[in-house]
Amino acid sequence: MRQHNHFVYIATNIHRKVLYTGVTSDLLKRIYEHERGYYPGFTKKYNCKYLLYYERFQYIQHAIKREKQIKGWLRSKKEDLITEFNPKWRFLNKEIRDW
């Protein structure tokens, strides 16, 4: 059986002041698109092009459910999630390019 990869991710701007939560089946491509401002709206307006956090799921419906859950959280809870995964809040864009 083929392994599927779906991701929930959190991106931010250069100053780490804005958090954007999204879902995708191709994390590398999605971050590339954010870096180039391909999506009009929130991510382009606030320059959310730096990856801070991601989770991998086999099934898209699980990823969508998790995305909705995280989007409903207060910022402080999202910050705790990011800090547990990425304590220094490093930008992970290069790390996923090396997959």
PDB file of C-alpha atoms in Angstrom, residues 7-83:
ATOM      1  CA  PHE A   7       0.956  18.037   6.299  1.00  0.00           C
ATOM      2  CA  VAL A   8      -0.348  20.605   8.707  1.00  0.00           C
ATOM      3  CA  TYR A   9       2.129  23.447   9.002  1.00  0.00           C
ATOM      4  CA  ILE A  10       2.622  26.781  10.680  1.00  0.00           C
ATOM      5  CA  ALA A  11       4.396  29.573   8.838  1.00  0.00           C
ATOM      6  CA  THR A  12       5.380  33.033  10.009  1.00  0.00           C
ATOM      7  CA  ASN A  13       6.978  36.277   8.835  1.00  0.00           C
ATOM      8  CA  ILE A  14      10.590  37.369   9.331  1.00  0.00           C
ATOM      9  CA  HIS A  15       9.797  38.870  12.761  1.00  0.00           C
ATOM     10  CA  ARG A  16       7.776  35.833  13.909  1.00  0.00           C
ATOM     11  CA  LYS A  17       4.834  38.104  14.756  1.00  0.00           C
ATOM     12  CA  VAL A  18       2.183  36.391  12.614  1.00  0.00           C
ATOM     13  CA  LEU A  19       1.265  32.699  12.604  1.00  0.00           C
ATOM     14  CA  TYR A  20      -0.464  31.045   9.662  1.00  0.00           C
ATOM     15  CA  THR A  21      -1.743  27.475   9.877  1.00  0.00           C
ATOM     16  CA  GLY A  22      -2.295  25.548   6.659  1.00  0.00           C
ATOM     17  CA  VAL A  23      -2.634  22.058   5.195  1.00  0.00           C
ATOM     18  CA  THR A  24      -1.019  20.588   2.081  1.00  0.00           C
ATOM     19  CA  SER A  25      -0.080  17.327   0.421  1.00  0.00           C
ATOM     20  CA  ASP A  26       3.244  18.790  -0.769  1.00  0.00           C
ATOM     21  CA  LEU A  27       4.991  20.776   1.955  1.00  0.00           C
ATOM     22  CA  LEU A  28       8.071  21.602  -0.088  1.00  0.00           C
ATOM     23  CA  LYS A  29       5.999  22.996  -2.961  1.00  0.00           C
ATOM     24  CA  ARG A  30       3.691  24.922  -0.622  1.00  0.00           C
ATOM     25  CA  ILE A  31       6.535  26.647   1.206  1.00  0.00           C
ATOM     26  CA  TYR A  32       8.147  27.477  -2.154  1.00  0.00           C
ATOM     27  CA  GLU A  33       4.847  29.077  -3.203  1.00  0.00           C
ATOM     28  CA  HIS A  34       4.616  31.048   0.046  1.00  0.00           C
ATOM     29  CA  GLU A  35       8.198  32.265  -0.401  1.00  0.00           C
ATOM     30  CA  ARG A  36       7.274  33.665  -3.804  1.00  0.00           C
ATOM     31  CA  GLY A  37       3.957  35.178  -2.720  1.00  0.00           C
ATOM     32  CA  TYR A  38       1.800  33.032  -5.004  1.00  0.00           C
ATOM     33  CA  TYR A  39      -1.235  33.136  -2.715  1.00  0.00           C
ATOM     34  CA  PRO A  40      -3.064  36.433  -2.468  1.00  0.00           C
ATOM     35  CA  GLY A  41      -4.577  37.095   0.915  1.00  0.00           C
ATOM     36  CA  PHE A  42      -3.290  36.576   4.431  1.00  0.00           C
ATOM     37  CA  THR A  43       0.039  34.862   3.723  1.00  0.00           C
ATOM     38  CA  LYS A  44       1.049  37.340   1.037  1.00  0.00           C
ATOM     39  CA  LYS A  45      -0.171  40.388   2.976  1.00  0.00           C
ATOM     40  CA  TYR A  46       1.775  39.391   6.102  1.00  0.00           C
ATOM     41  CA  ASN A  47       4.744  37.743   4.324  1.00  0.00           C
ATOM     42  CA  CYS A  48       4.200  34.345   5.957  1.00  0.00           C
ATOM     43  CA  LYS A  49       6.913  32.464   4.139  1.00  0.00           C
ATOM     44  CA  TYR A  50       8.979  30.899   6.914  1.00  0.00           C
ATOM     45  CA  LEU A  51       8.158  27.408   8.131  1.00  0.00           C
ATOM     46  CA  LEU A  52       8.235  26.911  11.914  1.00  0.00           C
ATOM     47  CA  TYR A  53       6.261  23.712  12.447  1.00  0.00           C
ATOM     48  CA  TYR A  54       4.794  20.748  10.600  1.00  0.00           C
ATOM     49  CA  GLU A  55       3.052  17.454  11.262  1.00  0.00           C
ATOM     50  CA  ARG A  56       2.740  14.578   8.797  1.00  0.00           C
ATOM     51  CA  PHE A  57      -0.467  12.559   8.301  1.00  0.00           C
ATOM     52  CA  GLN A  58      -1.294   9.564   6.157  1.00  0.00           C
ATOM     53  CA  TYR A  59      -4.896  10.623   5.565  1.00  0.00           C
ATOM     54  CA  ILE A  60      -5.957  14.066   4.371  1.00  0.00           C
ATOM     55  CA  GLN A  61      -9.078  14.072   6.538  1.00  0.00           C
ATOM     56  CA  HIS A  62      -6.889  13.709   9.646  1.00  0.00           C
ATOM     57  CA  ALA A  63      -4.697  16.592   8.501  1.00  0.00           C
ATOM     58  CA  ILE A  64      -7.734  18.814   7.848  1.00  0.00           C
ATOM     59  CA  LYS A  65      -9.179  17.976  11.263  1.00  0.00           C
ATOM     60  CA  ARG A  66      -5.867  18.873  12.938  1.00  0.00           C
ATOM     61  CA  GLU A  67      -5.566  22.113  10.951  1.00  0.00           C
ATOM     62  CA  LYS A  68      -9.026  23.196  12.122  1.00  0.00           C
ATOM     63  CA  GLN A  69      -8.141  22.280  15.692  1.00  0.00           C
ATOM     64  CA  ILE A  70      -4.935  24.347  15.665  1.00  0.00           C
ATOM     65  CA  LYS A  71      -6.625  27.291  13.944  1.00  0.00           C
ATOM     66  CA  GLY A  72      -9.106  27.391  16.830  1.00  0.00           C
ATOM     67  CA  TRP A  73      -6.390  27.746  19.444  1.00  0.00           C
ATOM     68  CA  LEU A  74      -5.180  30.913  21.115  1.00  0.00           C
ATOM     69  CA  ARG A  75      -1.795  32.140  19.956  1.00  0.00           C
ATOM     70  CA  SER A  76      -0.196  31.097  23.257  1.00  0.00           C
ATOM     71  CA  LYS A  77      -1.181  27.461  22.682  1.00  0.00           C
ATOM     72  CA  LYS A  78       0.201  27.595  19.112  1.00  0.00           C
ATOM     73  CA  GLU A  79       3.432  29.053  20.504  1.00  0.00           C
ATOM     74  CA  ASP A  80       3.696  26.149  22.960  1.00  0.00           C
ATOM     75  CA  LEU A  81       3.208  23.657  20.108  1.00  0.00           C
ATOM     76  CA  ILE A  82       5.905  25.325  18.013  1.00  0.00           C
ATOM     77  CA  THR A  83       8.318  25.578  20.952  1.00  0.00           C
TER      78      THR A  83
END
